CSV table of C-alpha atoms and ligand atoms in Angstrom, one decimal:
chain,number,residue,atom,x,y,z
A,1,UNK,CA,116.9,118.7,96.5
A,2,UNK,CA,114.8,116.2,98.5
A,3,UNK,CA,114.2,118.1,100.8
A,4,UNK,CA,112.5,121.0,99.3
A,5,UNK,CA,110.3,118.5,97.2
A,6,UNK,CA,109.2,116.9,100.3
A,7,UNK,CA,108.5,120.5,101.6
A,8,UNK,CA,107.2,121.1,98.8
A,9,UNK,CA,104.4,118.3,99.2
A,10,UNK,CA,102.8,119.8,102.3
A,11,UNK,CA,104.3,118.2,104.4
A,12,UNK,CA,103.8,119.5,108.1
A,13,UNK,CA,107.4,119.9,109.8
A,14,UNK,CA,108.0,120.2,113.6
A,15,UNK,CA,111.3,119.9,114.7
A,16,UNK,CA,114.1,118.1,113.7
A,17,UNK,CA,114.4,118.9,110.5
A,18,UNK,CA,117.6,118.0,109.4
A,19,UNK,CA,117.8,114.5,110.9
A,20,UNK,CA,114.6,113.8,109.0
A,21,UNK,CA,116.3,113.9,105.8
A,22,UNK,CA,119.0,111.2,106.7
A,23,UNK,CA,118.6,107.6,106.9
A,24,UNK,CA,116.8,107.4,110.2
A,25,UNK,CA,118.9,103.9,110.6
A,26,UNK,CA,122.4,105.6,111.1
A,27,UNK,CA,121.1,108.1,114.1
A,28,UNK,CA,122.6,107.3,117.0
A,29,UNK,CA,119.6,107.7,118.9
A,30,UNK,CA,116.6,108.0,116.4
A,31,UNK,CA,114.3,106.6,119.1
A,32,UNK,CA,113.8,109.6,120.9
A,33,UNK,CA,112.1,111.3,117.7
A,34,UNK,CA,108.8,110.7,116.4
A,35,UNK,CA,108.9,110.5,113.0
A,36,UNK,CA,105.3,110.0,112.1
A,37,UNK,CA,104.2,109.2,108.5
A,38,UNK,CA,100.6,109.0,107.9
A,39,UNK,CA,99.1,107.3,105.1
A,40,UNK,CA,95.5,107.2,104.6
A,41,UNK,CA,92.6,106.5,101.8
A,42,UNK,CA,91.4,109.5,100.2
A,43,UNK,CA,92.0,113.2,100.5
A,44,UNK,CA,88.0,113.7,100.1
A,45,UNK,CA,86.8,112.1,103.0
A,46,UNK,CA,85.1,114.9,105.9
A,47,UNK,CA,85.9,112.1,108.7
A,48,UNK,CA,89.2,111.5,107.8
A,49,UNK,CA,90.3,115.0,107.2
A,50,UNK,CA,89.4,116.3,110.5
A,51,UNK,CA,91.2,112.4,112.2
A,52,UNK,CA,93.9,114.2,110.3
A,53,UNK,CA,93.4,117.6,112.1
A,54,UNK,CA,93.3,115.8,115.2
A,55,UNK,CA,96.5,114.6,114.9
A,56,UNK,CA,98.0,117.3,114.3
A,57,UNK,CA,97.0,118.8,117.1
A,58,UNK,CA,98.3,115.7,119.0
A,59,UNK,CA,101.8,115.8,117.6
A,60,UNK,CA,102.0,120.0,118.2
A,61,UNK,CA,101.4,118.6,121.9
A,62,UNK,CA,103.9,116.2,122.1
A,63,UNK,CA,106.5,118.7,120.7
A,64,UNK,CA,105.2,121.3,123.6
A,65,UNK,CA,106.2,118.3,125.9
A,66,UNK,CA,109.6,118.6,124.9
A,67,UNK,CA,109.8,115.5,122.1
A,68,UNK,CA,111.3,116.2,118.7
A,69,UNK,CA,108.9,115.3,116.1
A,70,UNK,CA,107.9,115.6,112.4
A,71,UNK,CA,104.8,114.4,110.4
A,72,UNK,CA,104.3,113.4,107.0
A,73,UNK,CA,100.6,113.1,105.5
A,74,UNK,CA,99.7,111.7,102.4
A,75,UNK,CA,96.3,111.0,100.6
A,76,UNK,CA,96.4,108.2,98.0
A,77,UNK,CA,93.0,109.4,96.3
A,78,UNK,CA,91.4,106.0,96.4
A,79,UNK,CA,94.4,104.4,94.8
A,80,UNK,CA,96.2,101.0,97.0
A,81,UNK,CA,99.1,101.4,94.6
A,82,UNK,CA,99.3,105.4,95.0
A,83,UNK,CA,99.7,104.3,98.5
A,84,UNK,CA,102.2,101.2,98.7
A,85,UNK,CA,104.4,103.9,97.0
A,86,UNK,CA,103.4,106.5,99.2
A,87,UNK,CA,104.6,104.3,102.3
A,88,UNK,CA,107.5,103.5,100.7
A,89,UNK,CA,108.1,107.1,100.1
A,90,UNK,CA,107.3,107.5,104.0
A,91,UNK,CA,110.1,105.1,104.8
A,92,UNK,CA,112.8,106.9,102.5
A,93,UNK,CA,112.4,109.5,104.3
A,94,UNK,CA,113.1,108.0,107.4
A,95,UNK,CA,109.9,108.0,109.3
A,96,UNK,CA,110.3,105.4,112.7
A,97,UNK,CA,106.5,104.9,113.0
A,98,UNK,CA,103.3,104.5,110.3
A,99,UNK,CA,100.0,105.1,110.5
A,100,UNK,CA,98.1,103.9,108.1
A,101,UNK,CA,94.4,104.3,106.4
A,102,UNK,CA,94.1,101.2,104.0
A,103,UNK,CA,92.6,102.1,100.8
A,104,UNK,CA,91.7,98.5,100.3
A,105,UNK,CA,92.0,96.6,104.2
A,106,UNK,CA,91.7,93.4,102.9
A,107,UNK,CA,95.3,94.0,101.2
A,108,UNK,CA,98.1,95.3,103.3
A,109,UNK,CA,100.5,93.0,102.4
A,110,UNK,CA,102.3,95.1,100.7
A,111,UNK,CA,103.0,97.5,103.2
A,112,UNK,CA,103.3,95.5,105.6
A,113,UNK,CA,106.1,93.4,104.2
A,114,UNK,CA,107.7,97.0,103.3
A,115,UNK,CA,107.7,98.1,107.2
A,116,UNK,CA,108.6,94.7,108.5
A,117,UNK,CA,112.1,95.1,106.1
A,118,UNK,CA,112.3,98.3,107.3
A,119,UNK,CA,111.6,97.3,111.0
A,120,UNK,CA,108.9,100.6,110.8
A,121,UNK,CA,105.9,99.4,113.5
A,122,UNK,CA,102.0,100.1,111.2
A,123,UNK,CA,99.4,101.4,113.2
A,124,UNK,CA,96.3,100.9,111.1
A,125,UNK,CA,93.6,102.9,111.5
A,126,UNK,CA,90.1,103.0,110.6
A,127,UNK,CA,90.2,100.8,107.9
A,128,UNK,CA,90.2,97.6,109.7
A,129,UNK,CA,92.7,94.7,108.4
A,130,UNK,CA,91.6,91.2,109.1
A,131,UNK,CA,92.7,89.6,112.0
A,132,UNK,CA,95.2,87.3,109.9
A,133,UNK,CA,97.1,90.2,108.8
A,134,UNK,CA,97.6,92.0,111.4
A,135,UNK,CA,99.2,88.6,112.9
A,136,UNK,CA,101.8,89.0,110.5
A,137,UNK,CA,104.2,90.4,112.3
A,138,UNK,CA,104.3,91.7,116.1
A,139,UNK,CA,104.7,95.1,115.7
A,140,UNK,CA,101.4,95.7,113.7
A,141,UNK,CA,98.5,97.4,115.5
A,142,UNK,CA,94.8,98.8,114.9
A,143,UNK,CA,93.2,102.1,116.1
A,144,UNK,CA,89.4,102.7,115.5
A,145,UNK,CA,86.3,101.6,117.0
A,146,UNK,CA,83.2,99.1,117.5
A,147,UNK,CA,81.2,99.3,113.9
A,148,UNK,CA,78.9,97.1,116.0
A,149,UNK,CA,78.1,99.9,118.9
A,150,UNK,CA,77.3,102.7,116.3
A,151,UNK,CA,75.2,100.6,114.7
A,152,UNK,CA,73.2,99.5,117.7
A,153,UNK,CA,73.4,103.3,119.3
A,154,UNK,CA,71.5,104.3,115.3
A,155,UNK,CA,69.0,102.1,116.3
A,156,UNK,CA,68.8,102.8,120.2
A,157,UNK,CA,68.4,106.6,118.6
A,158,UNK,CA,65.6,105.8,116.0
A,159,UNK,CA,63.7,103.7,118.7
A,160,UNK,CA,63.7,106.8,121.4
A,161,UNK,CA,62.5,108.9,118.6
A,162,UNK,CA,59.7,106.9,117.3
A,163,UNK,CA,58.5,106.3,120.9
A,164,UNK,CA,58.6,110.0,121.7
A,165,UNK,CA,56.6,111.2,119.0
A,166,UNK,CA,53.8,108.9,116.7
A,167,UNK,CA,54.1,111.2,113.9
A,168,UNK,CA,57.1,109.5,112.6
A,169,UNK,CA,55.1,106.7,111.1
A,170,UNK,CA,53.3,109.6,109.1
A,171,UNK,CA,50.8,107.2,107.5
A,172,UNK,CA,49.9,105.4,110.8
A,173,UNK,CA,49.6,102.2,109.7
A,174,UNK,CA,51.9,101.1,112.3
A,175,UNK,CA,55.2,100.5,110.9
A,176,UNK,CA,58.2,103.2,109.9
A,177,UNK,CA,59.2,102.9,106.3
A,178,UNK,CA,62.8,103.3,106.0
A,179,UNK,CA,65.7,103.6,103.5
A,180,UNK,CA,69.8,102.7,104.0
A,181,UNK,CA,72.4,105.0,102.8
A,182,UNK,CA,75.6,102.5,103.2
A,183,UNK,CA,79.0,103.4,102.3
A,184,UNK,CA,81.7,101.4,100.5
A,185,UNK,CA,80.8,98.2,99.8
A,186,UNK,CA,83.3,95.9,102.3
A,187,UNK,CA,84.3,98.0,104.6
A,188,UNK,CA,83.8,96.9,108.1
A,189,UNK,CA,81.5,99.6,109.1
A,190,UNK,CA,79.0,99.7,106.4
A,191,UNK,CA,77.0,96.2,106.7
A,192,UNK,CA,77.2,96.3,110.4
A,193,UNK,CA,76.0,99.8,111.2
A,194,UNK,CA,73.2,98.8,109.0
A,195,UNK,CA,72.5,95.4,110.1
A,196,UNK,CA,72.7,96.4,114.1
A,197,UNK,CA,70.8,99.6,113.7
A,198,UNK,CA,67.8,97.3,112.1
A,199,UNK,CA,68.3,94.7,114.4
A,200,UNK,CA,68.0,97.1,117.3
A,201,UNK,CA,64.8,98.7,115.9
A,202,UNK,CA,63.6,95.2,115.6
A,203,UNK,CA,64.7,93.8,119.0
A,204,UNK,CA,62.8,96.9,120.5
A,205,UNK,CA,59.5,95.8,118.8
A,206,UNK,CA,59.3,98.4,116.3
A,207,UNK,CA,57.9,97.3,113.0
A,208,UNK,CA,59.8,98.2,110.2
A,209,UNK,CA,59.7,98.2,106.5
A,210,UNK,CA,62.6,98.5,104.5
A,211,UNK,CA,61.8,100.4,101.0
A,212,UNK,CA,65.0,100.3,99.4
A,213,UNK,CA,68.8,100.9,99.9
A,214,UNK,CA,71.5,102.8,98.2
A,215,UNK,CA,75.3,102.5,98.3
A,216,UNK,CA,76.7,105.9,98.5
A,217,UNK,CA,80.3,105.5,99.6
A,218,UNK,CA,80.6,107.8,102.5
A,219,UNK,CA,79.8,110.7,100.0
A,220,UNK,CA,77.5,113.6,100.2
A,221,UNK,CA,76.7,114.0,96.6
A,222,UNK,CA,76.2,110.3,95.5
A,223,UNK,CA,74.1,110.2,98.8
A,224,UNK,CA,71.9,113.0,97.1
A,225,UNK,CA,71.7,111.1,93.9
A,226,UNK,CA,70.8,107.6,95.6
A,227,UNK,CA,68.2,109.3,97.6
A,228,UNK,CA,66.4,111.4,94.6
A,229,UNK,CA,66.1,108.1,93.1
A,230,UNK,CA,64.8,106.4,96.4
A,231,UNK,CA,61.9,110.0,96.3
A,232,UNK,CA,61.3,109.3,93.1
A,233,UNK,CA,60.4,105.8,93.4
A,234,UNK,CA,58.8,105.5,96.9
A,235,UNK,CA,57.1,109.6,97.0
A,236,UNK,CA,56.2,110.4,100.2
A,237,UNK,CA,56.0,107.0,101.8
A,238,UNK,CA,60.0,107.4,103.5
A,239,UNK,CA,59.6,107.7,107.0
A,240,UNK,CA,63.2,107.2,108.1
A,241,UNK,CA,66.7,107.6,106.7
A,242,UNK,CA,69.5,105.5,108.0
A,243,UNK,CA,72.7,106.7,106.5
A,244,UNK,CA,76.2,105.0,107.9
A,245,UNK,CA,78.1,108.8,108.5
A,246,UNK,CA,76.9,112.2,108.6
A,247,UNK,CA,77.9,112.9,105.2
A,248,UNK,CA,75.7,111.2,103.5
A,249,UNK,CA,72.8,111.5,106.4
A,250,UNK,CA,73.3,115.2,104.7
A,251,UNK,CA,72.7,114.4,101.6
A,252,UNK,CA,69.9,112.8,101.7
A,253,UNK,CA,68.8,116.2,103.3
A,254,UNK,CA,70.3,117.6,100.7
A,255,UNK,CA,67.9,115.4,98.5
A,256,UNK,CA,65.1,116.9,100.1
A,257,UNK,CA,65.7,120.4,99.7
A,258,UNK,CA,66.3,120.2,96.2
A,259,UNK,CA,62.8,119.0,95.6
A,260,UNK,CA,61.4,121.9,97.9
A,261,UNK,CA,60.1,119.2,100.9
A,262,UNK,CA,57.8,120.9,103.3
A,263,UNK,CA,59.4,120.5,106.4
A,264,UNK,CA,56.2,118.0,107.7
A,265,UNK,CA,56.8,116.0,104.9
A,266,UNK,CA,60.6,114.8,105.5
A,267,UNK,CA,61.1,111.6,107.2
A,268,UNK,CA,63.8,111.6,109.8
A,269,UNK,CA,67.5,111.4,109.5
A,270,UNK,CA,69.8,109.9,111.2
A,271,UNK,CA,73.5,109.7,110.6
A,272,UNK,CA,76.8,109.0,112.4
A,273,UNK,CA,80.3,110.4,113.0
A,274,UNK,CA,79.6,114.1,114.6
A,275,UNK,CA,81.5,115.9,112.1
A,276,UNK,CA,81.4,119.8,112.2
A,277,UNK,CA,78.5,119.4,109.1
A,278,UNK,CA,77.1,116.5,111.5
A,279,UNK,CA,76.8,118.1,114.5
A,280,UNK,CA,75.4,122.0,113.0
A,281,UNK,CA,72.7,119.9,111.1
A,282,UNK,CA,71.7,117.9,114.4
A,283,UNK,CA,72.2,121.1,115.8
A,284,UNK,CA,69.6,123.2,114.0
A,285,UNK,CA,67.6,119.7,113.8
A,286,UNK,CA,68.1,119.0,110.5
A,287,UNK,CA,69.5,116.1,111.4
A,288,UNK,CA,67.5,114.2,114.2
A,289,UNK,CA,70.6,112.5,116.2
A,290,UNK,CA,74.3,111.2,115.2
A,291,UNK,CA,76.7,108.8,116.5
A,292,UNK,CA,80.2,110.3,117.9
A,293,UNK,CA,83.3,108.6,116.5
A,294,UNK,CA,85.6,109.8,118.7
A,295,UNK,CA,87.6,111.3,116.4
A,296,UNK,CA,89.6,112.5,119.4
A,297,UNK,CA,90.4,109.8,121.6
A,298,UNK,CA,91.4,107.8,118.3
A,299,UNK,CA,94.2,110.7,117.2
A,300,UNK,CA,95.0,110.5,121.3
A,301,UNK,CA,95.7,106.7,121.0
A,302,UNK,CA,97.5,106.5,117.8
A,303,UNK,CA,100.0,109.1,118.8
A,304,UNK,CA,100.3,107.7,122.6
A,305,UNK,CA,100.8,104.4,120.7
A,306,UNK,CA,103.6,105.9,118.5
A,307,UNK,CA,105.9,107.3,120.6
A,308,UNK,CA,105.8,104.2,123.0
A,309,UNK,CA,106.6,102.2,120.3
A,310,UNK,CA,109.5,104.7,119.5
A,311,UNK,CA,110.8,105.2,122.7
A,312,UNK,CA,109.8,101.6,123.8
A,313,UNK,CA,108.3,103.3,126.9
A,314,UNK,CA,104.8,103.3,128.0
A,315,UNK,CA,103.6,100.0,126.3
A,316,UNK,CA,102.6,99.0,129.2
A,317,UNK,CA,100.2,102.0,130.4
A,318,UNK,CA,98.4,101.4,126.9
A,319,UNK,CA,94.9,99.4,127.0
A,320,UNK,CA,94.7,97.0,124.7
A,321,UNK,CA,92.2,94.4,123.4
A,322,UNK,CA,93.2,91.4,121.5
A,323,UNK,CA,97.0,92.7,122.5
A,324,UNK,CA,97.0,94.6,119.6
A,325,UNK,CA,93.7,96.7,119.3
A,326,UNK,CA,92.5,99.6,120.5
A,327,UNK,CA,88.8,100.4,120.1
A,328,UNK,CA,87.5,104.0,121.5
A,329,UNK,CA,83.8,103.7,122.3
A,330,UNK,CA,80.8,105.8,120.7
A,331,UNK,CA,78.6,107.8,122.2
A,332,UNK,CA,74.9,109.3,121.2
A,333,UNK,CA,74.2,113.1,120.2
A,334,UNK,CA,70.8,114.6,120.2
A,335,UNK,CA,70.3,118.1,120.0
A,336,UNK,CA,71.5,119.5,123.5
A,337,UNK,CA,74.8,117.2,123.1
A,338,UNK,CA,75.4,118.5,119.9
A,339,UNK,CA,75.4,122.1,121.3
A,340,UNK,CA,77.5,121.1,124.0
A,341,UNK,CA,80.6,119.4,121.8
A,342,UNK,CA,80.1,122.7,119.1
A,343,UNK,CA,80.2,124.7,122.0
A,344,UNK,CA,83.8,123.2,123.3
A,345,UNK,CA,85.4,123.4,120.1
A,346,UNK,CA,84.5,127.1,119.3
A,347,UNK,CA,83.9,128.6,122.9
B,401,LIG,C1,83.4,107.0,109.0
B,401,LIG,C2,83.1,107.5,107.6
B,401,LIG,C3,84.3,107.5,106.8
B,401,LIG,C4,84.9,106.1,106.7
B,401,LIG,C5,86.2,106.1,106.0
B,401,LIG,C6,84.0,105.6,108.8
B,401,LIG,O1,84.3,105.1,110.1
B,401,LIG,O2,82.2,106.9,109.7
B,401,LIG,O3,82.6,108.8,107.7
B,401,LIG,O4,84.0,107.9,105.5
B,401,LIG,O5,85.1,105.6,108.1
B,401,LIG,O6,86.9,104.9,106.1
B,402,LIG,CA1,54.4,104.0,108.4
């Protein structure tokens, strides 16, 4: 029976459980349930696993309030076509509102010409589409947030850091030797965390040397790899590790440790996100700062954003930028902060 495969799949069920498994189209009034299906890239990414815990949260909230809901998740392992048919799976089974994680965000046509037929509104999230597809139809929309800020907040970090203490440059010849750990080549925060966290060093008149780069993809282990081959090839000379999330900021710690690294003789890292890993390690100073992606506010938005689009009430409360956008800011962590935000979440 459908229904127990779809149980069957993990799915996590609120309320409403029989309506879910009829064709959403012949309820009479279907609009006052949230019937959230979430797509998104790759069942192995830290970030987007706790997003996904986020939102969670978000819908149980909105059922407290009194609205019926259900949620569908599904990870398409890396795979665009494991996801087109994961969205049309989403559809089948009558959810009234998508949010979606692009594998590949420079091709959502698929999908999106699958919800438009279905009249299902796509919030996108994360993975930003280009501007030209997301004009494809009026009732597509973005969550995330400014690759541009993190980037520049990096840098801002790096610069207070070298400024506070001269032994960063540890051979004191006046400028900081750094690697980049970047993730997936093309996505939209890779190149520009990188470029504005530079450009920020620069801007502040810190000379800086870049000694090599590696593309990790967002992962902890490949990050290890890329950075025993950056050791290996530049010793000692790494002052400063830039990696795009915390994940692979970690691994590159990781790195480190497996060569036994006196602790005078790392170079400082610096990652972004302010995952649970992120913020321990900044925490216990392993890692010198991160960059919070609100996480949070993002799983906030997207769910406020559903359910107007649903109900067709509260459009108008919502901020958006570009009429369709909705960018939650950044925000520093150092060690104090860090303590802070791990202190709220396990009081
Ligand atoms: C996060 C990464 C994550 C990536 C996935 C980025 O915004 O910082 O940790 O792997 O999104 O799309
Ligand atoms: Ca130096």
């Amino acid at each position: 029976m459908e229904m127990k495969r779809i149980m069957a799949a993990g799915m996590v069920f609120c309320m409403g459980i029989q309506l879910f498994c009829a064709c959403g189209k012949e309820q009479p009034d279907i609009e006052d349930k949230v019937y959230l299906g979430v797509a998104y890239y790759d069942q192995s990414d830290t970030f987007l696993n706790s997003l996904i815990a986020c939102l969670k949260d978000e819908i149980q909230d909105y059922e407290e309030k009194g609205y019926e809901t259900a949620m569908l998740i599904r990870g398409a392992g890396g795979s665009q076509r494991t996801q087109n048919d994961q969205v049309q799976e989403l559809v089948d089974a009558g959810c009234n509102v998508l949010c979606v994680n692009l594998v590949d965000r420079a091709n959502p046509s698929e999908i999106i010409d699958l919800a438009r037929e279905n009249d299902v509104p796509v919030i996108f999230f994360n993975r930003e589409p280009v501007t030209e597809d997301l004009m494809q139809w009026d009732r597509l929309y973005y969550v995330g947030a400014f690759a541009e800020q993190s980037g520049t907040m990096q840098g801002e970090l790096a610069v207070e850091l070298i400024e506070a203490d001269s032994g960063v440059d540890r051979n004191r010849d006046g400028k900081i030797q750094y690697v980049v750990l970047e993730g997936e080549a093309g996505h939209q925060d890779a190149i520009i965390r990188t470029e504005n966290a530079v450009d920020t060093l620069k801007s502040n008149d810190i000379e800086v040397e870049k000694l090599s780069y590696g593309i990790a993809n967002w992962n902890r282990a490949q990050a290890q790899n890329q950075m025993l081959q950056m050791i290996s090839q530049h010793q000692n000379k790494i002052e400063l590790v830039l990696a795009n999330n915390d994940d692979m900021a970690l691994g590159a710690v990781d790195a480190y440790e497996k060569l036994n690294y006196t602790e005078s003789a790392l170079p400082v890292f610096l990652g972004i996100d302010g995952t649970d890993v992120g913020l321990e390690a900044v925490r216990d100073l392993k890692l010198a700062g991160t960059v919070y992606n609100d996480k949070e506010g993002q799983a906030s938005a997207m769910l406020k954003l559903s359910v107007a689009l649903v109900t067709g009430d509260g459009m108008d409360k919502i901020g958006f930028e570009k009429e369709r956008y909705i960018y939650l800011p950044y925000f520093k962590v150092t060690q104090s902060k860090a303590e802070e935000l791990l202190k709220r979440k396990n009081p």
